Coordinates of C-alpha atoms and ligand atoms in Angstrom, one line a residue:
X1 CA -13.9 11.6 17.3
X2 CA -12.3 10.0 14.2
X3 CA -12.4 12.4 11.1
X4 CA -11.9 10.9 7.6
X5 CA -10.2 14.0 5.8
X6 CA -8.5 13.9 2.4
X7 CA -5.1 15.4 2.4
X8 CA -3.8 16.6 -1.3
X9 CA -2.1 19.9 -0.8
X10 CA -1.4 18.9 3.0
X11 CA 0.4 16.4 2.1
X12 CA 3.3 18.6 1.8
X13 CA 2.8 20.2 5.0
X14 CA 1.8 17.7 7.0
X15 CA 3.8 14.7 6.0
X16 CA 5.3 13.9 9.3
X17 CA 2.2 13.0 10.9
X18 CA 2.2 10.0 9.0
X19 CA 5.5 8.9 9.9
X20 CA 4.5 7.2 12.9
X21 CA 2.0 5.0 11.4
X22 CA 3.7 4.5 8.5
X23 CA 6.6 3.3 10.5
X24 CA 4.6 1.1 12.2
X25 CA 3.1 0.0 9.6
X26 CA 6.8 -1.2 8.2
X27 CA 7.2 -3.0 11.3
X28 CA 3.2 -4.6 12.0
X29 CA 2.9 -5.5 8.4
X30 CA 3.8 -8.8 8.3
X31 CA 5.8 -9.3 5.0
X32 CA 7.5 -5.6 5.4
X33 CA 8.7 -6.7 9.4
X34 CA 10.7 -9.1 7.5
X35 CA 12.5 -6.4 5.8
X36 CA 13.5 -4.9 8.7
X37 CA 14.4 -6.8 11.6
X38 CA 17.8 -6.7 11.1
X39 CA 19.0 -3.4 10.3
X40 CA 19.5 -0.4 13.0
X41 CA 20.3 2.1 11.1
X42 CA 17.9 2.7 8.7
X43 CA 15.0 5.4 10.6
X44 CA 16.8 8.1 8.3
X45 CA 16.0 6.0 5.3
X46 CA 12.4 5.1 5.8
X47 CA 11.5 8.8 6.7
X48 CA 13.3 10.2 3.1
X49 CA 11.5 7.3 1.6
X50 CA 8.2 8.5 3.6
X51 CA 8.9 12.7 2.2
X52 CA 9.2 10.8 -0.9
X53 CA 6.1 8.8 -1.2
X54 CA 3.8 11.1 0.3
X55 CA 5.3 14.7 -0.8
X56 CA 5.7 13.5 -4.3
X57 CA 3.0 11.4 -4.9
X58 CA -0.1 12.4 -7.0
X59 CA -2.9 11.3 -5.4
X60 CA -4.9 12.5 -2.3
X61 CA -3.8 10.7 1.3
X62 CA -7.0 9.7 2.9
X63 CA -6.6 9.8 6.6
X64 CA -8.4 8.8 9.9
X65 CA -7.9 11.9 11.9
X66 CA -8.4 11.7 16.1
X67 CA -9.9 15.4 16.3
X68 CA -9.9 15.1 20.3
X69 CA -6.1 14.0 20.5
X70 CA -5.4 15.7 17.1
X71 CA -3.4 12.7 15.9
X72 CA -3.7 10.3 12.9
X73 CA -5.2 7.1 13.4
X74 CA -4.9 5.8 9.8
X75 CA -4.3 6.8 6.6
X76 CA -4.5 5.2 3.3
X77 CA -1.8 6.0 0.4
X78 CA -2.9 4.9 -3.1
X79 CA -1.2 5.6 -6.5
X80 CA -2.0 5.2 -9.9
X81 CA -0.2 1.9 -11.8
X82 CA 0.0 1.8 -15.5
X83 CA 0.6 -0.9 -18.5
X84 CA 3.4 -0.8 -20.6
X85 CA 1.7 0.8 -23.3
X86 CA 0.8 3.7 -21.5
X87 CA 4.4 4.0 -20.1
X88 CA 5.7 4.6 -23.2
X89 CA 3.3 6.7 -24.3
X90 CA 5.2 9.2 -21.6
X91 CA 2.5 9.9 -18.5
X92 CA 2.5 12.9 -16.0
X93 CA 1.7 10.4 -13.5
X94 CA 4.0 9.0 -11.4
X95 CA 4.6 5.2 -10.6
X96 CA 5.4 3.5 -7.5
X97 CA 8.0 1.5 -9.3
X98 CA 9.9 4.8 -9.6
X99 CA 11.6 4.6 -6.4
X100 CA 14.7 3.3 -6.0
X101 CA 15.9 2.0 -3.0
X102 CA 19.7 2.1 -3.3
X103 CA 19.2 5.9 -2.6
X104 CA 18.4 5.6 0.6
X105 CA 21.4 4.8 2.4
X106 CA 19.9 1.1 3.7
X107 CA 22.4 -1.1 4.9
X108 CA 23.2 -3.8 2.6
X109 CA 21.1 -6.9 4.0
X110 CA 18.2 -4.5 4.2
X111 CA 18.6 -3.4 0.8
X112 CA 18.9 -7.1 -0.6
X113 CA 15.2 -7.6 1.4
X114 CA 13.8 -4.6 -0.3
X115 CA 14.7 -6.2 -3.2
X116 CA 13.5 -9.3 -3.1
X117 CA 10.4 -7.8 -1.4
X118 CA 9.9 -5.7 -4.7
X119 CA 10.5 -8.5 -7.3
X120 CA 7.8 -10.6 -5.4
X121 CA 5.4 -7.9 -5.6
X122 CA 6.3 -6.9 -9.3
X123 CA 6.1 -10.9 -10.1
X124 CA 2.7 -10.8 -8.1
X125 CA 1.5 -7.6 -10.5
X126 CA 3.2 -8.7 -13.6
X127 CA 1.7 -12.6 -13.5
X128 CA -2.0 -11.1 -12.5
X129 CA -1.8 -9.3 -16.1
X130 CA -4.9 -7.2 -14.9
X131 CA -4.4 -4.7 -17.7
X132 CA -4.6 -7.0 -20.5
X133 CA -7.2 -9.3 -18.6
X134 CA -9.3 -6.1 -18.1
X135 CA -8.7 -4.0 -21.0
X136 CA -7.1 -1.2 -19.2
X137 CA -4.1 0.7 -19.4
X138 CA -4.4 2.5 -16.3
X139 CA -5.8 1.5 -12.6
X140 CA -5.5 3.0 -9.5
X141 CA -3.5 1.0 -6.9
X142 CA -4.6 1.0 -3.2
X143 CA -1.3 0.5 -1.7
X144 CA -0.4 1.3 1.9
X145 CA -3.2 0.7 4.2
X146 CA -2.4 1.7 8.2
X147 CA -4.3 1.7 11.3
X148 CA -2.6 2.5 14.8
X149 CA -2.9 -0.9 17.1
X150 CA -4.7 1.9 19.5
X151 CA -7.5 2.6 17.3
X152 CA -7.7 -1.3 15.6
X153 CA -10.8 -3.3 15.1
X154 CA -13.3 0.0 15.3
X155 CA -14.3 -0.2 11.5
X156 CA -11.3 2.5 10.7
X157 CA -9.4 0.5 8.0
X158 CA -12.6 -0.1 6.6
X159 CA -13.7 3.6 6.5
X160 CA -10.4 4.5 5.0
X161 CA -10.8 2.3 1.8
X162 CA -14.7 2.9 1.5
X163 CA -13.2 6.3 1.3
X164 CA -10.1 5.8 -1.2
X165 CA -13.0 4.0 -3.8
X166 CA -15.0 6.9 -3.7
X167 CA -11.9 9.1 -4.8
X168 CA -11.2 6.3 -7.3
X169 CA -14.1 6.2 -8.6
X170 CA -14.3 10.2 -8.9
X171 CA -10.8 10.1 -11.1
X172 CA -13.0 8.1 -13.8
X173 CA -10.6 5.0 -13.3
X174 CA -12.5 1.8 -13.8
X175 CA -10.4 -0.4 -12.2
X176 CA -8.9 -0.6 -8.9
X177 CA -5.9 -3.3 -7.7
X178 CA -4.4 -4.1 -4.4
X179 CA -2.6 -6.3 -3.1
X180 CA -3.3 -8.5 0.2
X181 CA -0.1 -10.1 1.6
X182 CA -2.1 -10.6 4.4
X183 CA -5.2 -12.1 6.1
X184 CA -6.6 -9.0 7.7
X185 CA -6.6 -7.1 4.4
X186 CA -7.7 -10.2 2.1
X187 CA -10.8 -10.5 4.5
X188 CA -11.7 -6.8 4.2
X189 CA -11.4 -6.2 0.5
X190 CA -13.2 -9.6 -0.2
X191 CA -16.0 -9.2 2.7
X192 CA -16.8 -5.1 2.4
X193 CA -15.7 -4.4 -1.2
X194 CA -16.5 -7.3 -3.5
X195 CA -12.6 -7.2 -4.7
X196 CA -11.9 -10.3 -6.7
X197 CA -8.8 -12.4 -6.4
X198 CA -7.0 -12.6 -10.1
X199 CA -3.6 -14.4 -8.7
X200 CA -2.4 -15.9 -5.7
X201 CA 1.3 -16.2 -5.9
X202 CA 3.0 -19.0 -3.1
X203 CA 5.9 -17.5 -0.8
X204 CA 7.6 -20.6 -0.6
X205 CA 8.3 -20.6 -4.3
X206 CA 8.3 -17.3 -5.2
X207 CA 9.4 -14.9 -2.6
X208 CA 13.9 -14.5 -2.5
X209 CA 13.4 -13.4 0.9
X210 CA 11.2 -16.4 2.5
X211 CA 13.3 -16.9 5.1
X212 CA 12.7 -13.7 7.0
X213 CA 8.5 -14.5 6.6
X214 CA 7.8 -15.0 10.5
X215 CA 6.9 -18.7 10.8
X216 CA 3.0 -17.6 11.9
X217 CA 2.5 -16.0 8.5
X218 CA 3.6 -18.6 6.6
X219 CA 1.2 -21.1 8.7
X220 CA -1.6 -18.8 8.4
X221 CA -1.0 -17.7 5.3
X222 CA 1.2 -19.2 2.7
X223 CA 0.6 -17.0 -0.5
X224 CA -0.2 -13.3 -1.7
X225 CA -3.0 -12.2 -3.6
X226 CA -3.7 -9.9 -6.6
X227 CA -6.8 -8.4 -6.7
X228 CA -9.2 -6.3 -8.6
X229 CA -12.3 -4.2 -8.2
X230 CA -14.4 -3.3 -11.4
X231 CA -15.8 0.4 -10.9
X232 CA -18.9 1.4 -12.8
X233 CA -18.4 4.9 -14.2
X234 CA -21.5 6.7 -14.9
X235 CA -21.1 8.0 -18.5
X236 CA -21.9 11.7 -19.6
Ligands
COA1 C1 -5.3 -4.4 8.5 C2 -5.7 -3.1 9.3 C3 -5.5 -2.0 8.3 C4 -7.1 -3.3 9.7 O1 -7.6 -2.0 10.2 P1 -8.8 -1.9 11.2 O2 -9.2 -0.5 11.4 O3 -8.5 -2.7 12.5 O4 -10.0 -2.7 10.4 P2 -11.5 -2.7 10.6 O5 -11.8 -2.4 12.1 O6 -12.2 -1.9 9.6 O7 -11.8 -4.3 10.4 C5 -12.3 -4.8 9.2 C6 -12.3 -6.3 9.3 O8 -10.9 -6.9 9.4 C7 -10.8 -7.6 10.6 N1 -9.5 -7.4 11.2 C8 -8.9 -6.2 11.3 N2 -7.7 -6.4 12.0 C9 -7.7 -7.6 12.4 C10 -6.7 -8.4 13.1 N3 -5.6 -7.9 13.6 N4 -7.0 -9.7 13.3 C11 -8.1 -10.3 12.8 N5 -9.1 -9.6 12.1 C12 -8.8 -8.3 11.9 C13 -12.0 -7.1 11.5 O9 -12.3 -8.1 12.5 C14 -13.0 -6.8 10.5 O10 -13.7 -8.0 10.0 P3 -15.1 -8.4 10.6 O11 -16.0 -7.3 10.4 O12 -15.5 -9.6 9.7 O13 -14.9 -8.8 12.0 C15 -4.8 -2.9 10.5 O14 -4.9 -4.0 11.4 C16 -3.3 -2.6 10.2 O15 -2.9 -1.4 10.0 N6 -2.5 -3.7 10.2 C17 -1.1 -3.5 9.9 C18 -0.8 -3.1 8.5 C19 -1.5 -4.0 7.4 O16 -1.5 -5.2 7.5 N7 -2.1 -3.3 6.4 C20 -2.8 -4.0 5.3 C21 -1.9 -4.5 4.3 S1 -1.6 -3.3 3.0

């Protein structure tokens, strides 16, 4: 039986659960395989990054727990993104741009990926604008979205975001971004949660790394998107 649990304080405890998945995810996703590919000596790397992300982070991990084989099947990492503004103004809150990859011990051509894999998304975020085009300052960011290939096409992805809105929506937060650099997650977001598309952004011309995109993605799909989902907050 799948579980959908929340994780907050077990984060800390339980973080290597995830690793699996997460790993995987590196590798299935198809933008991050390109980041990957060529390096060997990196596991190290990705599980600090992993301890980082998921120990340190602020908001709850929702995960798709197989109670009968007591493994994960999913999970969902989100995390809050600010403007600017509210930046400066010196948050609690931490920020996904915070990490910084050169810490990792990444070999050099994986490190250059990273990087190009950042300044597309950061491009993708920055030309979107949602903050000024939605007169926000803060949003939550649904960010890491992975189901085991074992458990794929049974509704759990879908169960793991209806679930990571509800917690959104709980913070008070009225809008929520994401990112879909892929198909699969442009076709749930816009199909089960009404997310809008604010941007679509062309790999060919944007994206320092292009060359590693495997040839079926950029057949099937050619661009990124930036999108948004208005929440309706029920005032006090
Ligand atoms: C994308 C992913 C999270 C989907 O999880 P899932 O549990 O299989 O998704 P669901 O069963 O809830 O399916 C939701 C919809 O997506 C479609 N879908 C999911 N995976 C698909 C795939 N590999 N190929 C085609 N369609 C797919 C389903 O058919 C369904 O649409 P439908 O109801 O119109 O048929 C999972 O395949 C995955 O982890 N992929 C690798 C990582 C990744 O790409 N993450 C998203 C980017 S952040």
């Amino acid at each position: 039986m799948i579980d959908i649990q929340i994780w907050d304080e077990e984060r800390k405890t339980r973080w290597r659960e995830l690793l699996p998945l997460w790993h995987s995810f590196w590798d299935g996703e198809p933008i991050s395989s390109g980041v990957w590919s060529t390096a060997e000596d990196y596991t190290q790397g990705r599980t600090n990054l992993v301890y980082d992300r998921v120990v340190n982070g602020t908001l709850p991990i929702v995960v798709a727990y197989d109670t009968e084989k007591a493994k994960v099947a999913g999970f969902l990492w989100s995390c809050f993104i600010y403007s600017e503004d509210k930046k400066k103004k010196g948050s609690e809150k931490s920020n996904n741009g915070s990490f910084k990859f050169e810490t990792y011990g990444f070999p050099k051509e994986t490190l250059t990926r990273l990087t190009a894999l950042r300044e597309f998304m950061d491009k993708l975020t920055t030309m979107a604008d949602v903050f000024n085009k939605f007169s926000v300052d803060e949003a939550w960011g649904l960010h890491t979205l992975s189901v085991s290939p074992d458990y794929g096409k049974k509704g759990i992805g879908t169960q793991l975001l209806a679930k990571g809105l509800e917690l959104a929506k709980e913070s008070g937060v009225t809008l929520v971004t994401a990112e879909a650099t892929n198909r699969n997650s442009l076709h749930m977001l816009k199909k089960y949660f009404n997310f809008e598309t604010v941007l679509e952004l062309s790999y060919a011309e944007h994206y320092g790394n292009y060359c590693y995109i495997p040839d079926d993605v950029k057949q099937l799909q050619p661009s990124a998107s930036a999108l948004v989902k208005r929440m309706i907050v029920a005032r006090m």
